[in-house]
């Protein structure tokens, strides 16, 4: 067990994989964190009508030794997160106050960026950069909101001469995936990690022998279980909006970081391309 984790982040990134009773526990923890620090397990069990054994299993499932470790972890990380505490976006408080809504959204993005930096390891970033640097072909897959992210990162990679492509149509995704080989990388992007079309494309790429990477906000999702190298970001979305708003910014920021790391690693090779790109784009600006 790893009692040094930030259990608040872990709970958020694993929420979609929880059972019904685990979701009940997790939702109460996230909305009543200060209270739980001063509770015993019996009080929490009665408060949410869940067996004490379920609470202990929940703690172990998120990587902690037990309920006492959970309380210590919450106390430690609650202090760290205090500066970001802001109420969620609601109709009652925000419908006629766009500045407040913007402030809450910006705060959520800032918190998620900090949390993502905390949970992502240097080893994961290094492996990602090295795989992409040596790939014969890089195929980005995404649909819906993730399609625009896939196209954006393809554009960035292509500008410095990397063999990058993007597929956002389900049929083209499958065909493209089937044509990859062991020297290629299939990179799936999905906020939930449960997008059927993207999972099918990654499966097909894996069958073809390609390396597989995914970017998602949800740990222990079908996508993270499938991929050789899963990259999981922090999850912090408005309950009212119920869609990937913050995570889209986090995914773009992380992919931009990976792009920058690759450009630095291959700087001697891409320096001229970066200069040419700058000159070319300047020529079409007013």
Short mmCIF file of N, CA, C and O in Angstrom, two decimals, residues 151-256:
data_model
loop_
_atom_site.label_atom_id
_atom_site.label_comp_id
_atom_site.label_asym_id
_atom_site.label_seq_id
_atom_site.Cartn_x
_atom_site.Cartn_y
_atom_site.Cartn_z
N UNK A 151 -6.54 16.25 -33.43
CA UNK A 151 -6.14 17.05 -34.59
C UNK A 151 -5.14 18.13 -34.22
O UNK A 151 -4.20 18.42 -34.97
N UNK A 152 -5.32 18.73 -33.04
CA UNK A 152 -4.41 19.78 -32.59
C UNK A 152 -3.01 19.23 -32.35
O UNK A 152 -2.01 19.84 -32.79
N UNK A 153 -2.90 18.08 -31.69
CA UNK A 153 -1.57 17.53 -31.40
C UNK A 153 -0.92 17.00 -32.68
O UNK A 153 0.30 17.10 -32.86
N UNK A 154 -1.73 16.45 -33.58
CA UNK A 154 -1.19 16.04 -34.89
C UNK A 154 -0.56 17.24 -35.60
O UNK A 154 0.55 17.15 -36.14
N UNK A 155 -1.25 18.36 -35.58
CA UNK A 155 -0.77 19.57 -36.24
C UNK A 155 0.56 20.03 -35.65
O UNK A 155 1.50 20.37 -36.37
N UNK A 156 0.67 19.98 -34.34
CA UNK A 156 1.90 20.40 -33.67
C UNK A 156 3.06 19.47 -34.03
O UNK A 156 4.17 19.92 -34.33
N UNK A 157 2.80 18.17 -33.96
CA UNK A 157 3.86 17.20 -34.26
C UNK A 157 4.29 17.29 -35.72
O UNK A 157 5.48 17.22 -36.03
N UNK A 158 3.32 17.42 -36.60
CA UNK A 158 3.60 17.48 -38.04
C UNK A 158 4.47 18.69 -38.37
O UNK A 158 5.35 18.62 -39.23
N UNK A 159 4.27 19.80 -37.67
CA UNK A 159 5.02 21.03 -37.96
C UNK A 159 6.52 20.88 -37.73
O UNK A 159 7.31 21.61 -38.34
N UNK A 160 6.93 19.95 -36.87
CA UNK A 160 8.36 19.77 -36.65
C UNK A 160 8.88 18.49 -37.32
O UNK A 160 9.94 17.97 -36.98
N UNK A 161 8.09 17.99 -38.26
CA UNK A 161 8.55 16.89 -39.10
C UNK A 161 8.36 15.50 -38.53
O UNK A 161 8.92 14.54 -39.07
N UNK A 162 7.58 15.36 -37.46
CA UNK A 162 7.34 14.03 -36.92
C UNK A 162 6.30 13.31 -37.78
O UNK A 162 5.38 13.93 -38.33
N UNK A 163 6.39 11.99 -37.91
CA UNK A 163 5.47 11.23 -38.77
C UNK A 163 4.12 11.01 -38.08
O UNK A 163 3.73 9.88 -37.76
N UNK A 164 3.43 12.10 -37.82
CA UNK A 164 2.17 12.05 -37.07
C UNK A 164 0.96 12.18 -37.98
O UNK A 164 1.00 12.88 -39.00
N UNK A 165 -0.11 11.50 -37.58
CA UNK A 165 -1.38 11.52 -38.32
C UNK A 165 -2.50 11.47 -37.29
O UNK A 165 -2.28 11.10 -36.13
N UNK A 166 -3.69 11.85 -37.70
CA UNK A 166 -4.84 11.80 -36.80
C UNK A 166 -6.03 11.20 -37.52
O UNK A 166 -6.25 11.47 -38.71
N UNK A 167 -6.78 10.35 -36.82
CA UNK A 167 -8.01 9.78 -37.36
C UNK A 167 -9.12 10.01 -36.36
O UNK A 167 -8.97 9.69 -35.17
N UNK A 168 -10.22 10.58 -36.83
CA UNK A 168 -11.34 10.90 -35.94
C UNK A 168 -12.66 10.29 -36.42
O UNK A 168 -13.65 10.37 -35.72
N UNK A 169 -12.65 9.71 -37.61
CA UNK A 169 -13.81 8.99 -38.12
C UNK A 169 -13.67 7.52 -37.70
O UNK A 169 -12.62 6.91 -37.92
N UNK A 170 -14.71 6.92 -37.10
CA UNK A 170 -14.59 5.55 -36.58
C UNK A 170 -14.11 4.53 -37.60
O UNK A 170 -13.30 3.66 -37.27
N UNK A 171 -14.56 4.62 -38.85
CA UNK A 171 -14.14 3.66 -39.87
C UNK A 171 -12.67 3.86 -40.24
O UNK A 171 -11.90 2.89 -40.33
N UNK A 172 -12.29 5.12 -40.42
CA UNK A 172 -10.89 5.42 -40.76
C UNK A 172 -9.97 5.06 -39.60
O UNK A 172 -8.84 4.60 -39.79
N UNK A 173 -10.46 5.24 -38.37
CA UNK A 173 -9.67 4.88 -37.19
C UNK A 173 -9.31 3.39 -37.21
O UNK A 173 -8.15 3.02 -37.00
N UNK A 174 -10.30 2.55 -37.51
CA UNK A 174 -10.05 1.10 -37.54
C UNK A 174 -9.09 0.72 -38.66
O UNK A 174 -8.18 -0.08 -38.47
N UNK A 175 -9.33 1.28 -39.84
CA UNK A 175 -8.46 0.97 -40.98
C UNK A 175 -7.02 1.43 -40.72
O UNK A 175 -6.06 0.71 -40.99
N UNK A 176 -6.88 2.64 -40.20
CA UNK A 176 -5.55 3.19 -39.91
C UNK A 176 -4.83 2.34 -38.87
O UNK A 176 -3.63 2.06 -38.99
N UNK A 177 -5.57 1.92 -37.86
CA UNK A 177 -4.99 1.12 -36.78
C UNK A 177 -4.49 -0.22 -37.29
O UNK A 177 -3.44 -0.71 -36.88
N UNK A 178 -5.24 -0.80 -38.23
CA UNK A 178 -4.87 -2.12 -38.75
C UNK A 178 -3.60 -2.09 -39.59
O UNK A 178 -2.96 -3.12 -39.82
N UNK A 179 -3.22 -0.89 -40.07
CA UNK A 179 -2.05 -0.76 -40.93
C UNK A 179 -0.77 -0.41 -40.17
O UNK A 179 0.29 -0.24 -40.76
N UNK A 180 -0.86 -0.32 -38.84
CA UNK A 180 0.32 -0.03 -38.03
C UNK A 180 1.15 -1.29 -37.82
O UNK A 180 0.69 -2.40 -38.08
N UNK A 181 2.37 -1.11 -37.33
CA UNK A 181 3.22 -2.27 -37.03
C UNK A 181 4.00 -2.02 -35.75
O UNK A 181 3.75 -1.04 -35.04
N UNK A 182 4.96 -2.87 -35.45
CA UNK A 182 5.68 -2.80 -34.17
C UNK A 182 6.57 -1.57 -34.03
O UNK A 182 7.08 -1.30 -32.94
N UNK A 183 6.77 -0.85 -35.12
CA UNK A 183 7.57 0.38 -35.06
C UNK A 183 6.71 1.63 -34.92
O UNK A 183 7.22 2.75 -34.95
N UNK A 184 5.40 1.41 -34.80
CA UNK A 184 4.45 2.53 -34.76
C UNK A 184 3.86 2.70 -33.35
O UNK A 184 3.94 1.81 -32.52
N UNK A 185 3.25 3.86 -33.14
CA UNK A 185 2.58 4.16 -31.88
C UNK A 185 1.15 4.57 -32.15
O UNK A 185 0.90 5.47 -32.97
N UNK A 186 0.22 3.91 -31.47
CA UNK A 186 -1.20 4.30 -31.50
C UNK A 186 -1.49 5.06 -30.22
O UNK A 186 -1.24 4.55 -29.12
N UNK A 187 -2.01 6.28 -30.34
CA UNK A 187 -2.20 7.15 -29.18
C UNK A 187 -3.69 7.51 -29.09
O UNK A 187 -4.20 8.29 -29.87
N UNK A 188 -4.38 6.92 -28.13
CA UNK A 188 -5.82 7.18 -27.95
C UNK A 188 -6.07 8.28 -26.94
O UNK A 188 -5.42 8.33 -25.89
N UNK A 189 -7.01 9.16 -27.26
CA UNK A 189 -7.38 10.26 -26.36
C UNK A 189 -8.86 10.13 -26.02
O UNK A 189 -9.71 10.10 -26.91
N UNK A 190 -9.16 10.01 -24.73
CA UNK A 190 -10.55 9.86 -24.29
C UNK A 190 -10.67 10.32 -22.85
O UNK A 190 -10.00 9.79 -21.96
N UNK A 191 -11.50 11.32 -22.60
CA UNK A 191 -11.70 11.86 -21.25
C UNK A 191 -12.10 10.75 -20.28
O UNK A 191 -11.51 10.59 -19.21
N UNK A 192 -13.08 9.95 -20.64
CA UNK A 192 -13.60 8.91 -19.74
C UNK A 192 -12.81 7.61 -19.82
O UNK A 192 -12.89 6.78 -18.91
N UNK A 193 -12.08 7.41 -20.92
CA UNK A 193 -11.40 6.14 -21.12
C UNK A 193 -12.36 5.03 -21.48
O UNK A 193 -11.99 3.85 -21.47
N UNK A 194 -13.58 5.41 -21.86
CA UNK A 194 -14.60 4.40 -22.18
C UNK A 194 -15.22 4.61 -23.57
O UNK A 194 -16.26 4.04 -23.88
N UNK A 195 -14.59 5.43 -24.40
CA UNK A 195 -15.13 5.71 -25.72
C UNK A 195 -14.96 4.49 -26.63
O UNK A 195 -13.83 4.09 -26.95
N UNK A 196 -16.06 3.91 -27.05
CA UNK A 196 -16.05 2.64 -27.78
C UNK A 196 -15.19 2.68 -29.04
O UNK A 196 -14.36 1.80 -29.27
N UNK A 197 -15.36 3.73 -29.86
CA UNK A 197 -14.64 3.80 -31.13
C UNK A 197 -13.12 3.87 -30.92
O UNK A 197 -12.35 3.24 -31.64
N UNK A 198 -12.71 4.65 -29.92
CA UNK A 198 -11.27 4.80 -29.66
C UNK A 198 -10.69 3.51 -29.10
O UNK A 198 -9.58 3.10 -29.47
N UNK A 199 -11.43 2.85 -28.23
CA UNK A 199 -10.98 1.57 -27.66
C UNK A 199 -10.84 0.52 -28.76
O UNK A 199 -9.85 -0.23 -28.80
N UNK A 200 -11.78 0.48 -29.69
CA UNK A 200 -11.69 -0.47 -30.81
C UNK A 200 -10.45 -0.21 -31.66
O UNK A 200 -9.76 -1.15 -32.08
N UNK A 201 -10.16 1.06 -31.90
CA UNK A 201 -8.99 1.41 -32.71
C UNK A 201 -7.70 1.01 -31.99
O UNK A 201 -6.77 0.46 -32.61
N UNK A 202 -7.63 1.25 -30.68
CA UNK A 202 -6.44 0.88 -29.92
C UNK A 202 -6.29 -0.64 -29.89
O UNK A 202 -5.17 -1.17 -30.02
N UNK A 203 -7.38 -1.36 -29.74
CA UNK A 203 -7.33 -2.84 -29.76
C UNK A 203 -6.79 -3.34 -31.10
O UNK A 203 -5.95 -4.24 -31.16
N UNK A 204 -7.28 -2.75 -32.17
CA UNK A 204 -6.84 -3.15 -33.52
C UNK A 204 -5.35 -2.84 -33.71
O UNK A 204 -4.61 -3.65 -34.28
N UNK A 205 -4.91 -1.69 -33.22
CA UNK A 205 -3.50 -1.32 -33.32
C UNK A 205 -2.63 -2.28 -32.51
O UNK A 205 -1.54 -2.67 -32.95
N UNK A 206 -3.12 -2.66 -31.36
CA UNK A 206 -2.39 -3.60 -30.50
C UNK A 206 -2.26 -4.96 -31.19
O UNK A 206 -1.21 -5.60 -31.14
N UNK A 207 -3.34 -5.39 -31.82
CA UNK A 207 -3.32 -6.66 -32.56
C UNK A 207 -2.30 -6.61 -33.70
O UNK A 207 -1.69 -7.62 -34.06
N UNK A 208 -2.13 -5.42 -34.27
CA UNK A 208 -1.18 -5.25 -35.38
C UNK A 208 0.26 -5.16 -34.88
O UNK A 208 1.19 -5.12 -35.69
N UNK A 209 0.44 -5.09 -33.56
CA UNK A 209 1.78 -5.06 -32.98
C UNK A 209 2.28 -3.70 -32.56
O UNK A 209 3.42 -3.56 -32.12
N UNK A 210 1.45 -2.67 -32.73
CA UNK A 210 1.89 -1.30 -32.41
C UNK A 210 1.98 -1.06 -30.90
O UNK A 210 1.29 -1.72 -30.12
N UNK A 211 2.83 -0.12 -30.52
CA UNK A 211 2.85 0.35 -29.13
C UNK A 211 1.59 1.18 -28.90
O UNK A 211 1.10 1.85 -29.82
N UNK A 212 1.07 1.14 -27.68
CA UNK A 212 -0.18 1.85 -27.40
C UNK A 212 -0.03 2.78 -26.20
O UNK A 212 0.46 2.38 -25.15
N UNK A 213 -0.47 4.02 -26.40
CA UNK A 213 -0.48 5.04 -25.34
C UNK A 213 -1.89 5.61 -25.28
O UNK A 213 -2.56 5.72 -26.31
N UNK A 214 -2.33 5.98 -24.09
CA UNK A 214 -3.62 6.67 -24.02
C UNK A 214 -3.52 7.84 -23.05
O UNK A 214 -2.71 7.85 -22.13
N UNK A 215 -4.37 8.83 -23.28
CA UNK A 215 -4.49 9.99 -22.41
C UNK A 215 -5.94 10.07 -21.96
O UNK A 215 -6.86 10.15 -22.80
N UNK A 216 -6.17 10.01 -20.66
CA UNK A 216 -7.53 9.98 -20.13
C UNK A 216 -7.55 10.63 -18.75
O UNK A 216 -6.51 10.81 -18.12
N UNK A 217 -8.75 10.96 -18.28
CA UNK A 217 -8.90 11.52 -16.93
C UNK A 217 -9.33 10.46 -15.92
O UNK A 217 -9.52 10.79 -14.75
N UNK A 218 -9.52 9.24 -16.37
CA UNK A 218 -10.09 8.21 -15.50
C UNK A 218 -9.19 6.99 -15.41
O UNK A 218 -9.02 6.26 -16.40
N UNK A 219 -8.63 6.77 -14.24
CA UNK A 219 -7.79 5.61 -14.00
C UNK A 219 -8.65 4.35 -13.92
O UNK A 219 -9.85 4.42 -13.65
N UNK A 220 -8.05 3.20 -14.15
CA UNK A 220 -8.73 1.90 -14.11
C UNK A 220 -9.91 1.84 -15.07
O UNK A 220 -10.90 1.15 -14.84
N UNK A 221 -9.83 2.59 -16.16
CA UNK A 221 -10.87 2.56 -17.20
C UNK A 221 -10.48 1.48 -18.22
O UNK A 221 -9.35 1.00 -18.22
N UNK A 222 -11.41 1.09 -19.11
CA UNK A 222 -11.07 0.11 -20.15
C UNK A 222 -9.86 0.52 -20.97
O UNK A 222 -9.05 -0.31 -21.36
N UNK A 223 -9.72 1.81 -21.22
CA UNK A 223 -8.60 2.31 -22.02
C UNK A 223 -7.26 2.15 -21.30
O UNK A 223 -6.28 1.69 -21.88
N UNK A 224 -7.22 2.51 -20.01
CA UNK A 224 -5.95 2.41 -19.27
C UNK A 224 -5.54 0.95 -19.10
O UNK A 224 -4.35 0.63 -19.09
N UNK A 225 -6.53 0.06 -18.95
CA UNK A 225 -6.22 -1.37 -18.80
C UNK A 225 -5.69 -1.96 -20.10
O UNK A 225 -4.92 -2.92 -20.10
N UNK A 226 -6.11 -1.38 -21.22
CA UNK A 226 -5.73 -1.90 -22.54
C UNK A 226 -4.35 -1.43 -22.98
O UNK A 226 -3.62 -2.18 -23.63
N UNK A 227 -3.99 -0.20 -22.61
CA UNK A 227 -2.79 0.42 -23.17
C UNK A 227 -1.50 0.06 -22.43
O UNK A 227 -1.48 -0.09 -21.22
N UNK A 228 -0.46 -0.02 -23.20
CA UNK A 228 0.89 -0.28 -22.68
C UNK A 228 1.35 0.86 -21.78
O UNK A 228 2.00 0.65 -20.76
N UNK A 229 1.00 2.08 -22.16
CA UNK A 229 1.45 3.25 -21.42
C UNK A 229 0.27 4.22 -21.20
O UNK A 229 0.01 5.09 -22.02
N UNK A 230 -0.47 4.05 -20.10
CA UNK A 230 -1.59 4.97 -19.83
C UNK A 230 -1.11 6.25 -19.15
O UNK A 230 -0.26 6.21 -18.25
N UNK A 231 -1.64 7.38 -19.59
CA UNK A 231 -1.35 8.67 -18.96
C UNK A 231 -2.66 9.19 -18.39
O UNK A 231 -3.62 9.42 -19.13
N UNK A 232 -2.70 9.34 -17.07
CA UNK A 232 -3.95 9.74 -16.40
C UNK A 232 -3.78 11.13 -15.80
O UNK A 232 -2.83 11.39 -15.07
N UNK A 233 -4.72 12.02 -16.12
CA UNK A 233 -4.70 13.38 -15.58
C UNK A 233 -5.74 13.50 -14.47
O UNK A 233 -6.59 12.64 -14.31
N UNK A 234 -5.66 14.59 -13.73
CA UNK A 234 -6.63 14.84 -12.67
C UNK A 234 -8.01 15.12 -13.27
O UNK A 234 -8.12 15.60 -14.39
N UNK A 235 -9.02 14.80 -12.49
CA UNK A 235 -10.41 14.97 -12.95
C UNK A 235 -11.13 15.95 -12.04
O UNK A 235 -11.26 15.72 -10.84
N UNK A 236 -11.57 17.08 -12.58
CA UNK A 236 -12.30 18.06 -11.78
C UNK A 236 -13.27 18.80 -12.70
O UNK A 236 -12.92 19.77 -13.34
N UNK A 237 -14.50 18.28 -12.76
CA UNK A 237 -15.50 18.87 -13.65
C UNK A 237 -16.72 19.36 -12.87
O UNK A 237 -17.04 18.84 -11.80
N UNK A 238 -17.39 20.35 -13.43
CA UNK A 238 -18.60 20.87 -12.81
C UNK A 238 -19.72 19.84 -12.89
O UNK A 238 -19.97 19.24 -13.94
N UNK A 239 -20.39 19.61 -11.77
CA UNK A 239 -21.51 18.66 -11.75
C UNK A 239 -22.67 19.18 -12.59
O UNK A 239 -23.40 18.41 -13.21
N UNK A 240 -22.84 20.50 -12.63
CA UNK A 240 -23.94 21.09 -13.40
C UNK A 240 -23.75 20.87 -14.89
O UNK A 240 -24.67 20.47 -15.60
N UNK A 241 -22.54 21.12 -15.38
CA UNK A 241 -22.28 20.99 -16.81
C UNK A 241 -22.20 19.53 -17.24
O UNK A 241 -22.60 19.16 -18.34
N UNK A 242 -21.67 18.68 -16.36
CA UNK A 242 -21.60 17.23 -16.62
C UNK A 242 -20.94 16.91 -17.97
O UNK A 242 -21.42 16.08 -18.73
N UNK A 243 -19.87 17.60 -18.28
CA UNK A 243 -19.14 17.31 -19.51
C UNK A 243 -17.68 17.70 -19.32
O UNK A 243 -17.32 18.38 -18.36
N UNK A 244 -16.84 17.24 -20.25
CA UNK A 244 -15.40 17.48 -20.13
C UNK A 244 -15.05 18.90 -20.54
O UNK A 244 -14.85 19.18 -21.72
N UNK A 245 -15.02 19.80 -19.59
CA UNK A 245 -14.63 21.19 -19.85
C UNK A 245 -13.18 21.38 -19.39
O UNK A 245 -12.29 21.67 -20.18
N UNK A 246 -12.97 21.19 -18.09
CA UNK A 246 -11.62 21.35 -17.53
C UNK A 246 -10.64 20.35 -18.13
O UNK A 246 -9.51 20.70 -18.49
N UNK A 247 -11.06 19.09 -18.24
CA UNK A 247 -10.14 18.04 -18.70
C UNK A 247 -9.62 18.31 -20.10
O UNK A 247 -8.49 17.95 -20.44
N UNK A 248 -10.42 18.96 -20.95
CA UNK A 248 -9.98 19.28 -22.30
C UNK A 248 -8.76 20.20 -22.27
O UNK A 248 -7.79 20.01 -23.00
N UNK A 249 -8.80 21.20 -21.37
CA UNK A 249 -7.67 22.11 -21.22
C UNK A 249 -6.44 21.36 -20.69
O UNK A 249 -5.31 21.57 -21.14
N UNK A 250 -6.67 20.47 -19.72
CA UNK A 250 -5.57 19.71 -19.11
C UNK A 250 -4.92 18.81 -20.17
O UNK A 250 -3.69 18.71 -20.25
N UNK A 251 -5.74 18.15 -20.99
CA UNK A 251 -5.20 17.26 -22.02
C UNK A 251 -4.37 18.04 -23.04
O UNK A 251 -3.28 17.60 -23.44
N UNK A 252 -4.87 19.19 -23.45
CA UNK A 252 -4.13 20.01 -24.41
C UNK A 252 -2.81 20.47 -23.80
O UNK A 252 -1.75 20.43 -24.44
N UNK A 253 -2.84 20.91 -22.54
CA UNK A 253 -1.63 21.39 -21.87
C UNK A 253 -0.60 20.27 -21.74
O UNK A 253 0.61 20.50 -21.98
N UNK A 254 -1.06 19.07 -21.40
CA UNK A 254 -0.12 17.96 -21.23
C UNK A 254 0.48 17.54 -22.58
O UNK A 254 1.68 17.27 -22.68
N UNK A 255 -0.33 17.51 -23.61
CA UNK A 255 0.17 17.16 -24.94
C UNK A 255 1.14 18.23 -25.46
O UNK A 255 2.13 17.91 -26.12
N UNK A 256 0.87 19.49 -25.15
CA UNK A 256 1.80 20.56 -25.51
C UNK A 256 3.13 20.38 -24.78
O UNK A 256 4.21 20.66 -25.34
#
